PDB file of C-alpha atoms in Angstrom:
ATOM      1  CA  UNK A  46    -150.084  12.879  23.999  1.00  0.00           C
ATOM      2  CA  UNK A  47    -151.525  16.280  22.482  1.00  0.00           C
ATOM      3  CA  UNK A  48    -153.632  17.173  25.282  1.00  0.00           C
ATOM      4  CA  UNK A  49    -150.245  16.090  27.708  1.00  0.00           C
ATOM      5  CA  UNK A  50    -148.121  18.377  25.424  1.00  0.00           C
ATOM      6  CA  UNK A  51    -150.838  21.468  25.547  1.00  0.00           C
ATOM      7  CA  UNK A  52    -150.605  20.991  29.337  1.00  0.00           C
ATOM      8  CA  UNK A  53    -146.908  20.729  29.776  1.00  0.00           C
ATOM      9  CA  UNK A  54    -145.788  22.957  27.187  1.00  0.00           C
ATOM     10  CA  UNK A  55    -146.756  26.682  29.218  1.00  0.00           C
ATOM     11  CA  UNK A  56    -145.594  25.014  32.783  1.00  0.00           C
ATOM     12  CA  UNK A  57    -142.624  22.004  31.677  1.00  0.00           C
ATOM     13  CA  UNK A  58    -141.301  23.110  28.428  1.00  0.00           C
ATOM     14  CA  UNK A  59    -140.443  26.723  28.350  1.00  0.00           C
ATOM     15  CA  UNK A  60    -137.349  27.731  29.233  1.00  0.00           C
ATOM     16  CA  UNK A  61    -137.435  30.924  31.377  1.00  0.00           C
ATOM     17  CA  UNK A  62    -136.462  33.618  28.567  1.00  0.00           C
ATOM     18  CA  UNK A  63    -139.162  31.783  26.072  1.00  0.00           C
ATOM     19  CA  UNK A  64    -142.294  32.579  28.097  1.00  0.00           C
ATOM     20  CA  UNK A  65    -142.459  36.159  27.138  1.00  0.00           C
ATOM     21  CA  UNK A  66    -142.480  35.037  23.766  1.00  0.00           C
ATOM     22  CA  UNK A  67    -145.527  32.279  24.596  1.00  0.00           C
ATOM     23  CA  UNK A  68    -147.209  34.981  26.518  1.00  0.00           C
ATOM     24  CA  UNK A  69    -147.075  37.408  23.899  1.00  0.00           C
ATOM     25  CA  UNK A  70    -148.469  35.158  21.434  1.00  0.00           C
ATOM     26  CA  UNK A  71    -151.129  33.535  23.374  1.00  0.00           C
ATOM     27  CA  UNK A  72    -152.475  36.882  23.784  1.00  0.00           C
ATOM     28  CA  UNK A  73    -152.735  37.165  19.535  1.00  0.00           C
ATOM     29  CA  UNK A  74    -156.353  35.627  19.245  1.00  0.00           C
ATOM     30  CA  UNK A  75    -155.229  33.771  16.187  1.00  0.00           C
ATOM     31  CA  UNK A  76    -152.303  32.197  17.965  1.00  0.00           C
ATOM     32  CA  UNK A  77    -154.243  31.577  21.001  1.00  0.00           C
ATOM     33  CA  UNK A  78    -156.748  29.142  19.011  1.00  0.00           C
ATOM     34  CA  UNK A  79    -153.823  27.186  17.305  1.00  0.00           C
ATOM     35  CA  UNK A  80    -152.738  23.853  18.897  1.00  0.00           C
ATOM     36  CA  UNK A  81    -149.856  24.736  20.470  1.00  0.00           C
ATOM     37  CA  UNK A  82    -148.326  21.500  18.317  1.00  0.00           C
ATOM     38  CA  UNK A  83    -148.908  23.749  15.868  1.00  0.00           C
ATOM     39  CA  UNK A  84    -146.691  26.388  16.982  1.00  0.00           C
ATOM     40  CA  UNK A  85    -144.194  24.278  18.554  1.00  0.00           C
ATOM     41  CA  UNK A  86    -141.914  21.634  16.518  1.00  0.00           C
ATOM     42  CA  UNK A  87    -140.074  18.273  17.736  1.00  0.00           C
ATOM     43  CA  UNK A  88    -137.595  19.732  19.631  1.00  0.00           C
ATOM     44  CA  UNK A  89    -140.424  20.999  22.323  1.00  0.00           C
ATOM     45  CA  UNK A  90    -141.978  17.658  22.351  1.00  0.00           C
ATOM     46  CA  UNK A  91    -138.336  16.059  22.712  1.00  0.00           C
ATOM     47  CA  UNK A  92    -138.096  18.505  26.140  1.00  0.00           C
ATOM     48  CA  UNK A  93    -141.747  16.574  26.761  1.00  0.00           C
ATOM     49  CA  UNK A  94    -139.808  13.182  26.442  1.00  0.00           C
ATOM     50  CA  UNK A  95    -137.010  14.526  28.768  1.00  0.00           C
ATOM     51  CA  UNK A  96    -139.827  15.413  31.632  1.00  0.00           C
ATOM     52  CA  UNK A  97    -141.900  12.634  30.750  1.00  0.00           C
ATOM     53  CA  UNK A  98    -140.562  10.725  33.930  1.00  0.00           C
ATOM     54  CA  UNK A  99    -141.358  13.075  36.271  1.00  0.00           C
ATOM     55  CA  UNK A 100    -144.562  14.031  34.471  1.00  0.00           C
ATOM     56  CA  UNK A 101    -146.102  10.842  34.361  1.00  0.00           C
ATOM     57  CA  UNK A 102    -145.733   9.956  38.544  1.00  0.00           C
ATOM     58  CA  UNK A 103    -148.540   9.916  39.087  1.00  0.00           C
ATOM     59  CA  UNK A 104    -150.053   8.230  36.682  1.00  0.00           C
ATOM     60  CA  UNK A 105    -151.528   4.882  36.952  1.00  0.00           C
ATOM     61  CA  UNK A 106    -149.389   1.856  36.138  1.00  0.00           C
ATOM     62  CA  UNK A 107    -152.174   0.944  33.388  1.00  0.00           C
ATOM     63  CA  UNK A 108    -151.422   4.235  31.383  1.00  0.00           C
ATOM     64  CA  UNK A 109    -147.795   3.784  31.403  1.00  0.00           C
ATOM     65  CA  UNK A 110    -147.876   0.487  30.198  1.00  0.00           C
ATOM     66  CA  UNK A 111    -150.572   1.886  27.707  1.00  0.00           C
ATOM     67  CA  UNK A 112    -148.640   5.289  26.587  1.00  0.00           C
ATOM     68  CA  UNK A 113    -145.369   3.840  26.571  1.00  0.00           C
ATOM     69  CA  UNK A 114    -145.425   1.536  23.238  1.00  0.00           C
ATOM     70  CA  UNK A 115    -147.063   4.828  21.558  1.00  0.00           C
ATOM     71  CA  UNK A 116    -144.218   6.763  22.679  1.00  0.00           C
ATOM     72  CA  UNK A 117    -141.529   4.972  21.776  1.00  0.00           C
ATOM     73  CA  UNK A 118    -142.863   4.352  17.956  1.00  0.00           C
ATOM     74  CA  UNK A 119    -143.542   8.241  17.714  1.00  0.00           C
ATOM     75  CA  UNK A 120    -139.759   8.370  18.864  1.00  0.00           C
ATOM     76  CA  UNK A 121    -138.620   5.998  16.276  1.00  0.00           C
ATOM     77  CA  UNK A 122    -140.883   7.971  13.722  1.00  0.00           C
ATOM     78  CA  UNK A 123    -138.928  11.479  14.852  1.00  0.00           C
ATOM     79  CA  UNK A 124    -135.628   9.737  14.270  1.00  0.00           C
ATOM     80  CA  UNK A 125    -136.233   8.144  10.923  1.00  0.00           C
ATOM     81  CA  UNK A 126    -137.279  11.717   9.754  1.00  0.00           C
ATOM     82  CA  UNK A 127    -134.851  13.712  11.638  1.00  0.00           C
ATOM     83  CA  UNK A 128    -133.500  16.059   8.805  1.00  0.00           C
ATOM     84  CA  UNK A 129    -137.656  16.995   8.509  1.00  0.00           C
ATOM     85  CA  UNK A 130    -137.994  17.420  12.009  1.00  0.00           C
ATOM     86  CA  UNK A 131    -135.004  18.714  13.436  1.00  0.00           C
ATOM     87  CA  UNK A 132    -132.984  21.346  12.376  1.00  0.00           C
ATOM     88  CA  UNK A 133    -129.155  21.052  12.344  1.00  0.00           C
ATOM     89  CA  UNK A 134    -127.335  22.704  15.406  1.00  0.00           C
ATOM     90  CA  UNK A 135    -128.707  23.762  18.589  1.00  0.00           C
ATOM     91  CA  UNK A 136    -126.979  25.400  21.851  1.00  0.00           C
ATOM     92  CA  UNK A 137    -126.012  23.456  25.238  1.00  0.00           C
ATOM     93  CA  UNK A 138    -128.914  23.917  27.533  1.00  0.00           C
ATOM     94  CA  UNK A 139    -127.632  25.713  30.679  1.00  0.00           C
ATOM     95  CA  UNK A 140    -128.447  25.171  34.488  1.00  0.00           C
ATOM     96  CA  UNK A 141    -130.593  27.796  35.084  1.00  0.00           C
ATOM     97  CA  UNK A 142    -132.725  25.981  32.237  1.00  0.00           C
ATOM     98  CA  UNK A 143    -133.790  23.436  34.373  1.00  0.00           C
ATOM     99  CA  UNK A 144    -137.052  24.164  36.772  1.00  0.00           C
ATOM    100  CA  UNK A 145    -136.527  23.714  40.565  1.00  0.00           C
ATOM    101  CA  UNK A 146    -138.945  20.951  40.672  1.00  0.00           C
ATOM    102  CA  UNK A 147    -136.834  18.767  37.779  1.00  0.00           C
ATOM    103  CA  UNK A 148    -133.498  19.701  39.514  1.00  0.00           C
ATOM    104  CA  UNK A 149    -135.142  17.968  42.947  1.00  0.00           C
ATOM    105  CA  UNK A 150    -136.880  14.952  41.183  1.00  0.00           C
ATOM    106  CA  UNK A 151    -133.514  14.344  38.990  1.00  0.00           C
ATOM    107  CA  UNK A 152    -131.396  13.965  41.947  1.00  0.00           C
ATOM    108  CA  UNK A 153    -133.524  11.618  44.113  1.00  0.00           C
ATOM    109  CA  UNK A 154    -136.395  10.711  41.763  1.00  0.00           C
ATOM    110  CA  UNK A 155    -137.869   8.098  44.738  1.00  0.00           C
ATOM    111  CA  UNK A 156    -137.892  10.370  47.307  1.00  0.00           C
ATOM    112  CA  UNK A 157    -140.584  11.820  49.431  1.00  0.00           C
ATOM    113  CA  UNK A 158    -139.483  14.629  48.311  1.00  0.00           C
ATOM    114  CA  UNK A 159    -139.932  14.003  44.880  1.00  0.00           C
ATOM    115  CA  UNK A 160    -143.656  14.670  45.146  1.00  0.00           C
ATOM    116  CA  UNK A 161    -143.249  18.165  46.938  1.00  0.00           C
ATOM    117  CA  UNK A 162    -140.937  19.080  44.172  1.00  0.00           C
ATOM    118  CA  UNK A 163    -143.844  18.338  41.461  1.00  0.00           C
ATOM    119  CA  UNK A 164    -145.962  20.759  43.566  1.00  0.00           C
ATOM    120  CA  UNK A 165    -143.564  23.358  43.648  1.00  0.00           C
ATOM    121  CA  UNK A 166    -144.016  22.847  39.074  1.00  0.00           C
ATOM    122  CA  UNK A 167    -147.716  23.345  39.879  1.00  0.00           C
TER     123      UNK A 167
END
């Protein structure tokens, strides 16, 4: 799930006016060596939770079933320690929020498409 959320974070995560600030810092060599779970709290690996779906297509059937148990128990840990891990109010995400790729896969997740819209994340 770390190495996932390393991966995901710079490309999945971000929303458009945060990757200046990721850029920035990423070029700070102490940043840069941090684990970016480090840097990033629960409400960044909540937005990995949201893509999970779409993120985890092409995996095998075997990790799913594998990751998926894991998952929801690290979900169920997050909720029992919410007031640690959240904090209290947060702003309505807005359309331009979501990447192209998401918007495509969200609407017709089966779809032949649905693969060229993961390349278009790549």
């Amino acid at each position: 799930l770390s190495s996932l959320f390393e991966e995901a974070l710079p490309k999945f995560l971000l929303y458009p006016q945060e990757r200046p600030q990721f850029e920035a810092m990423m070029r700070k060599e102490e940043m840069a060596e941090k684990p970016l779970a480090e840097i990033y709290g629960c409400e960044y690996l909540l937005r990995l939770y949201v893509r999970l779906p779409v993120l985890m297509q092409s995996e095998s059937a075997f990790n799913v079933k594998l990751v998926g148990p894991l998952l929801a128990e690290l979900l169920i840990l997050m909720q029992k320690n919410r007031q640690a891990c959240f904090k209290g109010s947060y702003r309505d995400p807005r359309p331009d929020e979501w990447l192209d790729c998401e918007k495509i896969s969200l609407r017709s997740p089966t779809s032949p498409g649905s693969k060229a819209a993961m390349d278009l994340c790549d």
